[in-house]
Amino acid sequence: NNKLQVNKVVSHELAHQWFGNLVTPQWWSDLWLNEGFAQFLQYKGINKTEPDWNIYTFFYDFEISRVLELDSLLSSHPIRQQDDNAGHESEMFDYIAYKKGAGIIIMLENFLGDSTFWKGLKQYIVKYQYGNAVQDDLWVYLDKARLEDGKVKIPEVMAVMGGWTKQTGYPLITIGSKNSQLVASQKRFVLKSDAKLSDNSQWYIPIVASITGESMPTEIWLNPNEEVVLIDKDLDKFYIINHDRYGFYRVNYDPGNWDKLLEQFNSDHQVIGTTDRAGIIDDVFELAKADELEIHLALNFTQYLNKEDQYL
């Protein structure tokens, strides 16, 4: 509605006072620092002024789910683009710079933690105010804050974010069972299943796992070219990967967990948070479109919708 649109525009343009005006990218290649942060901060602003709007579910539904679909095409491109030819800059103002940029910043804030993220961001702005910077300058200050706060288990920020900004697309996390353990692996998610794709892209992925009956989600890192054990025990209840949808990736569960999630959707869907419900439905349909899952499973997840009272 009009009130929402006004809030979005005002918050977005105010954010450019810091990202664009006070600190300006050195070249168009880092345009996403302007637009990704402005997009990220516009939702921060709205959530502050209108906390009852549940704006982050809206952000997932209208921004992240759409750019996930776009970024799964072979025609997509990295967030950070090389721009060696003047005259093509207007083409860089697109969904990838704005929406994916905001999506990976939310992921970054979440795995660093609020205090560490904002500490590093403030130090970066003070250092480069009234001047120019590149994305690696930001990673240096965020990593400095990470080390100052003793968060040594988190990988180096430049290594993590370099993969997310310089590679096209995003990962699909696949959960498999090995020796009564649930193990996660990754590959690039591409929507067109008949595409001939030779792509060895790999990412550092912060996985947030929510297990039914446990009070706190567990954060685990899936590193490039590795597998990681998510859960080392048999579960009789469902679990959710990418809890609250902070991560910019899709998840394909083991068959048993898909069945448990479907059962929960049909028996009492409100046990699962609104943003997680939106993300699970989005994932299951996109996975079916990419021939990663059978379409009947995706359609079965629509059976509960006559009881849904939230906009997904």
PDB file of N, CA, C and O in Angstrom, residues 52-113:
ATOM      1  N   ASP A  52       4.747  -3.812  14.049  1.00  0.00           N
ATOM      2  CA  ASP A  52       3.633  -4.750  13.895  1.00  0.00           C
ATOM      3  C   ASP A  52       3.447  -5.226  12.455  1.00  0.00           C
ATOM      4  O   ASP A  52       2.588  -6.069  12.200  1.00  0.00           O
ATOM      5  N   TRP A  53       4.222  -4.713  11.539  1.00  0.00           N
ATOM      6  CA  TRP A  53       4.034  -5.054  10.129  1.00  0.00           C
ATOM      7  C   TRP A  53       4.655  -6.401   9.753  1.00  0.00           C
ATOM      8  O   TRP A  53       4.433  -6.884   8.641  1.00  0.00           O
ATOM      9  N   ASN A  54       5.456  -7.001  10.628  1.00  0.00           N
ATOM     10  CA  ASN A  54       6.134  -8.258  10.297  1.00  0.00           C
ATOM     11  C   ASN A  54       6.891  -8.122   8.973  1.00  0.00           C
ATOM     12  O   ASN A  54       6.776  -8.946   8.055  1.00  0.00           O
ATOM     13  N   ILE A  55       7.682  -7.047   8.888  1.00  0.00           N
ATOM     14  CA  ILE A  55       8.249  -6.631   7.600  1.00  0.00           C
ATOM     15  C   ILE A  55       9.260  -7.621   7.051  1.00  0.00           C
ATOM     16  O   ILE A  55       9.456  -7.704   5.834  1.00  0.00           O
ATOM     17  N   TYR A  56       9.889  -8.422   7.916  1.00  0.00           N
ATOM     18  CA  TYR A  56      10.904  -9.332   7.392  1.00  0.00           C
ATOM     19  C   TYR A  56      10.292 -10.519   6.658  1.00  0.00           C
ATOM     20  O   TYR A  56      10.912 -11.070   5.743  1.00  0.00           O
ATOM     21  N   THR A  57       9.068 -10.913   7.022  1.00  0.00           N
ATOM     22  CA  THR A  57       8.379 -11.917   6.214  1.00  0.00           C
ATOM     23  C   THR A  57       8.034 -11.329   4.855  1.00  0.00           C
ATOM     24  O   THR A  57       8.184 -11.987   3.816  1.00  0.00           O
ATOM     25  N   PHE A  58       7.588 -10.077   4.849  1.00  0.00           N
ATOM     26  CA  PHE A  58       7.335  -9.380   3.574  1.00  0.00           C
ATOM     27  C   PHE A  58       8.618  -9.321   2.749  1.00  0.00           C
ATOM     28  O   PHE A  58       8.605  -9.544   1.536  1.00  0.00           O
ATOM     29  N   PHE A  59       9.736  -9.005   3.401  1.00  0.00           N
ATOM     30  CA  PHE A  59      11.026  -8.913   2.698  1.00  0.00           C
ATOM     31  C   PHE A  59      11.366 -10.246   2.033  1.00  0.00           C
ATOM     32  O   PHE A  59      11.807 -10.271   0.885  1.00  0.00           O
ATOM     33  N   TYR A  60      11.150 -11.355   2.757  1.00  0.00           N
ATOM     34  CA  TYR A  60      11.427 -12.659   2.144  1.00  0.00           C
ATOM     35  C   TYR A  60      10.485 -12.913   0.966  1.00  0.00           C
ATOM     36  O   TYR A  60      10.914 -13.284  -0.128  1.00  0.00           O
ATOM     37  N   ASP A  61       9.182 -12.688   1.186  1.00  0.00           N
ATOM     38  CA  ASP A  61       8.183 -12.996   0.158  1.00  0.00           C
ATOM     39  C   ASP A  61       8.383 -12.187  -1.116  1.00  0.00           C
ATOM     40  O   ASP A  61       8.283 -12.718  -2.231  1.00  0.00           O
ATOM     41  N   PHE A  62       8.638 -10.882  -0.962  1.00  0.00           N
ATOM     42  CA  PHE A  62       8.630  -9.983  -2.111  1.00  0.00           C
ATOM     43  C   PHE A  62      10.014  -9.656  -2.660  1.00  0.00           C
ATOM     44  O   PHE A  62      10.125  -9.163  -3.782  1.00  0.00           O
ATOM     45  N   GLU A  63      11.049  -9.887  -1.899  1.00  0.00           N
ATOM     46  CA  GLU A  63      12.387  -9.539  -2.362  1.00  0.00           C
ATOM     47  C   GLU A  63      13.261 -10.779  -2.522  1.00  0.00           C
ATOM     48  O   GLU A  63      13.731 -11.079  -3.612  1.00  0.00           O
ATOM     49  N   ILE A  64      13.478 -11.506  -1.430  1.00  0.00           N
ATOM     50  CA  ILE A  64      14.426 -12.612  -1.466  1.00  0.00           C
ATOM     51  C   ILE A  64      13.931 -13.763  -2.338  1.00  0.00           C
ATOM     52  O   ILE A  64      14.686 -14.292  -3.174  1.00  0.00           O
ATOM     53  N   SER A  65      12.673 -14.167  -2.201  1.00  0.00           N
ATOM     54  CA  SER A  65      12.196 -15.299  -3.002  1.00  0.00           C
ATOM     55  C   SER A  65      12.269 -14.983  -4.492  1.00  0.00           C
ATOM     56  O   SER A  65      12.574 -15.856  -5.316  1.00  0.00           O
ATOM     57  N   ARG A  66      12.022 -13.717  -4.861  1.00  0.00           N
ATOM     58  CA  ARG A  66      12.067 -13.341  -6.278  1.00  0.00           C
ATOM     59  C   ARG A  66      13.492 -13.324  -6.820  1.00  0.00           C
ATOM     60  O   ARG A  66      13.756 -13.763  -7.940  1.00  0.00           O
ATOM     61  N   VAL A  67      14.424 -12.807  -6.017  1.00  0.00           N
ATOM     62  CA  VAL A  67      15.802 -12.763  -6.516  1.00  0.00           C
ATOM     63  C   VAL A  67      16.436 -14.148  -6.464  1.00  0.00           C
ATOM     64  O   VAL A  67      17.320 -14.455  -7.272  1.00  0.00           O
ATOM     65  N   LEU A  68      16.004 -15.031  -5.562  1.00  0.00           N
ATOM     66  CA  LEU A  68      16.470 -16.413  -5.591  1.00  0.00           C
ATOM     67  C   LEU A  68      16.089 -17.083  -6.911  1.00  0.00           C
ATOM     68  O   LEU A  68      16.886 -17.826  -7.494  1.00  0.00           O
ATOM     69  N   GLU A  69      14.888 -16.828  -7.375  1.00  0.00           N
ATOM     70  CA  GLU A  69      14.462 -17.399  -8.650  1.00  0.00           C
ATOM     71  C   GLU A  69      15.286 -16.833  -9.797  1.00  0.00           C
ATOM     72  O   GLU A  69      15.774 -17.571 -10.665  1.00  0.00           O
ATOM     73  N   LEU A  70      15.483 -15.521  -9.817  1.00  0.00           N
ATOM     74  CA  LEU A  70      16.267 -14.881 -10.865  1.00  0.00           C
ATOM     75  C   LEU A  70      17.711 -15.369 -10.854  1.00  0.00           C
ATOM     76  O   LEU A  70      18.310 -15.642 -11.904  1.00  0.00           O
ATOM     77  N   ASP A  71      18.278 -15.516  -9.666  1.00  0.00           N
ATOM     78  CA  ASP A  71      19.687 -15.864  -9.530  1.00  0.00           C
ATOM     79  C   ASP A  71      19.945 -17.348  -9.785  1.00  0.00           C
ATOM     80  O   ASP A  71      21.098 -17.775  -9.829  1.00  0.00           O
ATOM     81  N   SER A  72      18.893 -18.130  -9.962  1.00  0.00           N
ATOM     82  CA  SER A  72      19.063 -19.545 -10.284  1.00  0.00           C
ATOM     83  C   SER A  72      19.143 -19.782 -11.791  1.00  0.00           C
ATOM     84  O   SER A  72      19.316 -20.918 -12.236  1.00  0.00           O
ATOM     85  N   LEU A  73      19.047 -18.721 -12.578  1.00  0.00           N
ATOM     86  CA  LEU A  73      19.132 -18.840 -14.031  1.00  0.00           C
ATOM     87  C   LEU A  73      20.587 -18.768 -14.489  1.00  0.00           C
ATOM     88  O   LEU A  73      21.426 -18.107 -13.871  1.00  0.00           O
ATOM     89  N   LEU A  74      20.880 -19.421 -15.600  1.00  0.00           N
ATOM     90  CA  LEU A  74      22.234 -19.378 -16.139  1.00  0.00           C
ATOM     91  C   LEU A  74      22.612 -17.985 -16.595  1.00  0.00           C
ATOM     92  O   LEU A  74      23.794 -17.659 -16.730  1.00  0.00           O
ATOM     93  N   SER A  75      21.627 -17.126 -16.842  1.00  0.00           N
ATOM     94  CA  SER A  75      21.883 -15.765 -17.309  1.00  0.00           C
ATOM     95  C   SER A  75      22.208 -14.797 -16.180  1.00  0.00           C
ATOM     96  O   SER A  75      22.453 -13.608 -16.437  1.00  0.00           O
ATOM     97  N   SER A  76      22.225 -15.265 -14.940  1.00  0.00           N
ATOM     98  CA  SER A  76      22.518 -14.375 -13.816  1.00  0.00           C
ATOM     99  C   SER A  76      23.992 -13.970 -13.829  1.00  0.00           C
ATOM    100  O   SER A  76      24.776 -14.391 -14.686  1.00  0.00           O
ATOM    101  N   HIS A  77      24.375 -13.152 -12.856  1.00  0.00           N
ATOM    102  CA  HIS A  77      25.747 -12.647 -12.798  1.00  0.00           C
ATOM    103  C   HIS A  77      26.130 -12.407 -11.344  1.00  0.00           C
ATOM    104  O   HIS A  77      25.259 -12.332 -10.472  1.00  0.00           O
ATOM    105  N   PRO A  78      27.413 -12.264 -11.042  1.00  0.00           N
ATOM    106  CA  PRO A  78      27.821 -11.992  -9.655  1.00  0.00           C
ATOM    107  C   PRO A  78      27.332 -10.629  -9.174  1.00  0.00           C
ATOM    108  O   PRO A  78      27.030  -9.735  -9.980  1.00  0.00           O
ATOM    109  N   ILE A  79      27.249 -10.471  -7.854  1.00  0.00           N
ATOM    110  CA  ILE A  79      26.907  -9.162  -7.281  1.00  0.00           C
ATOM    111  C   ILE A  79      27.944  -8.131  -7.686  1.00  0.00           C
ATOM    112  O   ILE A  79      27.611  -7.022  -8.115  1.00  0.00           O
ATOM    113  N   ARG A  80      29.207  -8.481  -7.506  1.00  0.00           N
ATOM    114  CA  ARG A  80      30.288  -7.552  -7.867  1.00  0.00           C
ATOM    115  C   ARG A  80      30.679  -7.821  -9.315  1.00  0.00           C
ATOM    116  O   ARG A  80      31.233  -8.853  -9.644  1.00  0.00           O
ATOM    117  N   GLN A  81      30.377  -6.870 -10.199  1.00  0.00           N
ATOM    118  CA  GLN A  81      30.672  -7.023 -11.612  1.00  0.00           C
ATOM    119  C   GLN A  81      31.858  -6.156 -12.007  1.00  0.00           C
ATOM    120  O   GLN A  81      31.989  -5.029 -11.538  1.00  0.00           O
ATOM    121  N   GLN A  82      32.680  -6.695 -12.872  1.00  0.00           N
ATOM    122  CA  GLN A  82      33.745  -5.886 -13.436  1.00  0.00           C
ATOM    123  C   GLN A  82      33.151  -4.950 -14.478  1.00  0.00           C
ATOM    124  O   GLN A  82      32.418  -5.389 -15.364  1.00  0.00           O
ATOM    125  N   ASP A  83      33.453  -3.661 -14.358  1.00  0.00           N
ATOM    126  CA  ASP A  83      32.924  -2.677 -15.303  1.00  0.00           C
ATOM    127  C   ASP A  83      34.100  -1.917 -15.888  1.00  0.00           C
ATOM    128  O   ASP A  83      34.573  -0.932 -15.336  1.00  0.00           O
ATOM    129  N   ASP A  84      34.576  -2.409 -17.028  1.00  0.00           N
ATOM    130  CA  ASP A  84      35.740  -1.799 -17.659  1.00  0.00           C
ATOM    131  C   ASP A  84      35.373  -0.848 -18.785  1.00  0.00           C
ATOM    132  O   ASP A  84      36.234  -0.146 -19.311  1.00  0.00           O
ATOM    133  N   ASN A  85      34.098  -0.843 -19.162  1.00  0.00           N
ATOM    134  CA  ASN A  85      33.679  -0.020 -20.292  1.00  0.00           C
ATOM    135  C   ASN A  85      32.638   1.000 -19.842  1.00  0.00           C
ATOM    136  O   ASN A  85      31.555   0.637 -19.392  1.00  0.00           O
ATOM    137  N   ALA A  86      32.989   2.263 -19.961  1.00  0.00           N
ATOM    138  CA  ALA A  86      32.045   3.326 -19.595  1.00  0.00           C
ATOM    139  C   ALA A  86      30.824   3.265 -20.504  1.00  0.00           C
ATOM    140  O   ALA A  86      30.908   2.900 -21.676  1.00  0.00           O
ATOM    141  N   GLY A  87      29.669   3.608 -19.948  1.00  0.00           N
ATOM    142  CA  GLY A  87      28.442   3.644 -20.728  1.00  0.00           C
ATOM    143  C   GLY A  87      27.484   2.519 -20.418  1.00  0.00           C
ATOM    144  O   GLY A  87      26.333   2.545 -20.856  1.00  0.00           O
ATOM    145  N   HIS A  88      27.936   1.507 -19.642  1.00  0.00           N
ATOM    146  CA  HIS A  88      27.073   0.374 -19.309  1.00  0.00           C
ATOM    147  C   HIS A  88      26.652   0.379 -17.845  1.00  0.00           C
ATOM    148  O   HIS A  88      26.085  -0.595 -17.368  1.00  0.00           O
ATOM    149  N   GLU A  89      26.922   1.475 -17.142  1.00  0.00           N
ATOM    150  CA  GLU A  89      26.696   1.489 -15.701  1.00  0.00           C
ATOM    151  C   GLU A  89      25.227   1.308 -15.336  1.00  0.00           C
ATOM    152  O   GLU A  89      24.896   0.681 -14.324  1.00  0.00           O
ATOM    153  N   SER A  90      24.326   1.845 -16.155  1.00  0.00           N
ATOM    154  CA  SER A  90      22.893   1.757 -15.822  1.00  0.00           C
ATOM    155  C   SER A  90      22.413   0.314 -15.764  1.00  0.00           C
ATOM    156  O   SER A  90      21.454  -0.008 -15.057  1.00  0.00           O
ATOM    157  N   GLU A  91      23.086  -0.586 -16.487  1.00  0.00           N
ATOM    158  CA  GLU A  91      22.693  -1.987 -16.493  1.00  0.00           C
ATOM    159  C   GLU A  91      23.003  -2.668 -15.161  1.00  0.00           C
ATOM    160  O   GLU A  91      22.491  -3.756 -14.885  1.00  0.00           O
ATOM    161  N   MET A  92      23.832  -2.039 -14.342  1.00  0.00           N
ATOM    162  CA  MET A  92      24.241  -2.646 -13.075  1.00  0.00           C
ATOM    163  C   MET A  92      23.236  -2.384 -11.949  1.00  0.00           C
ATOM    164  O   MET A  92      23.328  -2.985 -10.884  1.00  0.00           O
ATOM    165  N   PHE A  93      22.275  -1.497 -12.179  1.00  0.00           N
ATOM    166  CA  PHE A  93      21.228  -1.219 -11.193  1.00  0.00           C
ATOM    167  C   PHE A  93      20.107  -2.245 -11.374  1.00  0.00           C
ATOM    168  O   PHE A  93      19.093  -1.971 -12.020  1.00  0.00           O
ATOM    169  N   ASP A  94      20.290  -3.421 -10.826  1.00  0.00           N
ATOM    170  CA  ASP A  94      19.319  -4.491 -11.063  1.00  0.00           C
ATOM    171  C   ASP A  94      19.005  -5.224  -9.763  1.00  0.00           C
ATOM    172  O   ASP A  94      19.497  -4.883  -8.690  1.00  0.00           O
ATOM    173  N   TYR A  95      18.164  -6.263  -9.887  1.00  0.00           N
ATOM    174  CA  TYR A  95      17.727  -7.020  -8.718  1.00  0.00           C
ATOM    175  C   TYR A  95      18.893  -7.641  -7.963  1.00  0.00           C
ATOM    176  O   TYR A  95      18.854  -7.771  -6.737  1.00  0.00           O
ATOM    177  N   ILE A  96      19.930  -8.046  -8.688  1.00  0.00           N
ATOM    178  CA  ILE A  96      21.063  -8.690  -8.024  1.00  0.00           C
ATOM    179  C   ILE A  96      21.758  -7.697  -7.099  1.00  0.00           C
ATOM    180  O   ILE A  96      22.049  -8.013  -5.934  1.00  0.00           O
ATOM    181  N   ALA A  97      22.031  -6.501  -7.584  1.00  0.00           N
ATOM    182  CA  ALA A  97      22.709  -5.493  -6.754  1.00  0.00           C
ATOM    183  C   ALA A  97      21.863  -5.105  -5.552  1.00  0.00           C
ATOM    184  O   ALA A  97      22.370  -4.999  -4.427  1.00  0.00           O
ATOM    185  N   TYR A  98      20.563  -4.885  -5.772  1.00  0.00           N
ATOM    186  CA  TYR A  98      19.676  -4.412  -4.704  1.00  0.00           C
ATOM    187  C   TYR A  98      19.265  -5.552  -3.766  1.00  0.00           C
ATOM    188  O   TYR A  98      19.514  -5.487  -2.558  1.00  0.00           O
ATOM    189  N   LYS A  99      18.601  -6.538  -4.314  1.00  0.00           N
ATOM    190  CA  LYS A  99      17.933  -7.545  -3.481  1.00  0.00           C
ATOM    191  C   LYS A  99      18.899  -8.615  -2.974  1.00  0.00           C
ATOM    192  O   LYS A  99      18.894  -8.939  -1.781  1.00  0.00           O
ATOM    193  N   LYS A 100      19.698  -9.174  -3.878  1.00  0.00           N
ATOM    194  CA  LYS A 100      20.675 -10.152  -3.406  1.00  0.00           C
ATOM    195  C   LYS A 100      21.699  -9.474  -2.498  1.00  0.00           C
ATOM    196  O   LYS A 100      22.134 -10.045  -1.497  1.00  0.00           O
ATOM    197  N   GLY A 101      22.081  -8.223  -2.855  1.00  0.00           N
ATOM    198  CA  GLY A 101      22.982  -7.476  -1.984  1.00  0.00           C
ATOM    199  C   GLY A 101      22.448  -7.377  -0.575  1.00  0.00           C
ATOM    200  O   GLY A 101      23.147  -7.652   0.408  1.00  0.00           O
ATOM    201  N   ALA A 102      21.174  -7.001  -0.443  1.00  0.00           N
ATOM    202  CA  ALA A 102      20.558  -6.905   0.884  1.00  0.00           C
ATOM    203  C   ALA A 102      20.485  -8.270   1.553  1.00  0.00           C
ATOM    204  O   ALA A 102      20.694  -8.399   2.764  1.00  0.00           O
ATOM    205  N   GLY A 103      20.197  -9.310   0.756  1.00  0.00           N
ATOM    206  CA  GLY A 103      20.076 -10.655   1.318  1.00  0.00           C
ATOM    207  C   GLY A 103      21.365 -11.165   1.938  1.00  0.00           C
ATOM    208  O   GLY A 103      21.350 -11.742   3.028  1.00  0.00           O
ATOM    209  N   ILE A 104      22.491 -10.929   1.272  1.00  0.00           N
ATOM    210  CA  ILE A 104      23.749 -11.433   1.847  1.00  0.00           C
ATOM    211  C   ILE A 104      24.209 -10.553   3.015  1.00  0.00           C
ATOM    212  O   ILE A 104      24.921 -11.024   3.897  1.00  0.00           O
ATOM    213  N   ILE A 105      23.793  -9.287   3.040  1.00  0.00           N
ATOM    214  CA  ILE A 105      24.119  -8.429   4.195  1.00  0.00           C
ATOM    215  C   ILE A 105      23.355  -8.901   5.430  1.00  0.00           C
ATOM    216  O   ILE A 105      23.903  -8.948   6.536  1.00  0.00           O
ATOM    217  N   ILE A 106      22.095  -9.273   5.260  1.00  0.00           N
ATOM    218  CA  ILE A 106      21.329  -9.824   6.379  1.00  0.00           C
ATOM    219  C   ILE A 106      21.984 -11.101   6.895  1.00  0.00           C
ATOM    220  O   ILE A 106      22.101 -11.324   8.106  1.00  0.00           O
ATOM    221  N   MET A 107      22.434 -11.943   5.983  1.00  0.00           N
ATOM    222  CA  MET A 107      23.129 -13.170   6.380  1.00  0.00           C
ATOM    223  C   MET A 107      24.415 -12.837   7.136  1.00  0.00           C
ATOM    224  O   MET A 107      24.734 -13.459   8.162  1.00  0.00           O
ATOM    225  N   LEU A 108      25.155 -11.854   6.641  1.00  0.00           N
ATOM    226  CA  LEU A 108      26.398 -11.418   7.272  1.00  0.00           C
ATOM    227  C   LEU A 108      26.154 -10.884   8.683  1.00  0.00           C
ATOM    228  O   LEU A 108      26.866 -11.242   9.634  1.00  0.00           O
ATOM    229  N   GLU A 109      25.149 -10.039   8.828  1.00  0.00           N
ATOM    230  CA  GLU A 109      24.807  -9.501  10.149  1.00  0.00           C
ATOM    231  C   GLU A 109      24.435 -10.625  11.108  1.00  0.00           C
ATOM    232  O   GLU A 109      24.831 -10.620  12.283  1.00  0.00           O
ATOM    233  N   ASN A 110      23.716 -11.615  10.598  1.00  0.00           N
ATOM    234  CA  ASN A 110      23.251 -12.688  11.465  1.00  0.00           C
ATOM    235  C   ASN A 110      24.399 -13.573  11.941  1.00  0.00           C
ATOM    236  O   ASN A 110      24.454 -13.940  13.116  1.00  0.00           O
ATOM    237  N   PHE A 111      25.347 -13.936  11.058  1.00  0.00           N
ATOM    238  CA  PHE A 111      26.396 -14.846  11.526  1.00  0.00           C
ATOM    239  C   PHE A 111      27.478 -14.132  12.332  1.00  0.00           C
ATOM    240  O   PHE A 111      28.124 -14.740  13.180  1.00  0.00           O
ATOM    241  N   LEU A 112      27.662 -12.822  12.117  1.00  0.00           N
ATOM    242  CA  LEU A 112      28.607 -12.089  12.952  1.00  0.00           C
ATOM    243  C   LEU A 112      27.994 -11.703  14.298  1.00  0.00           C
ATOM    244  O   LEU A 112      28.702 -11.598  15.296  1.00  0.00           O
ATOM    245  N   GLY A 113      26.674 -11.491  14.314  1.00  0.00           N
ATOM    246  CA  GLY A 113      26.002 -10.969  15.499  1.00  0.00           C
ATOM    247  C   GLY A 113      25.881  -9.459  15.394  1.00  0.00           C
ATOM    248  O   GLY A 113      26.747  -8.787  14.827  1.00  0.00           O
TER     249      GLY A 113
END
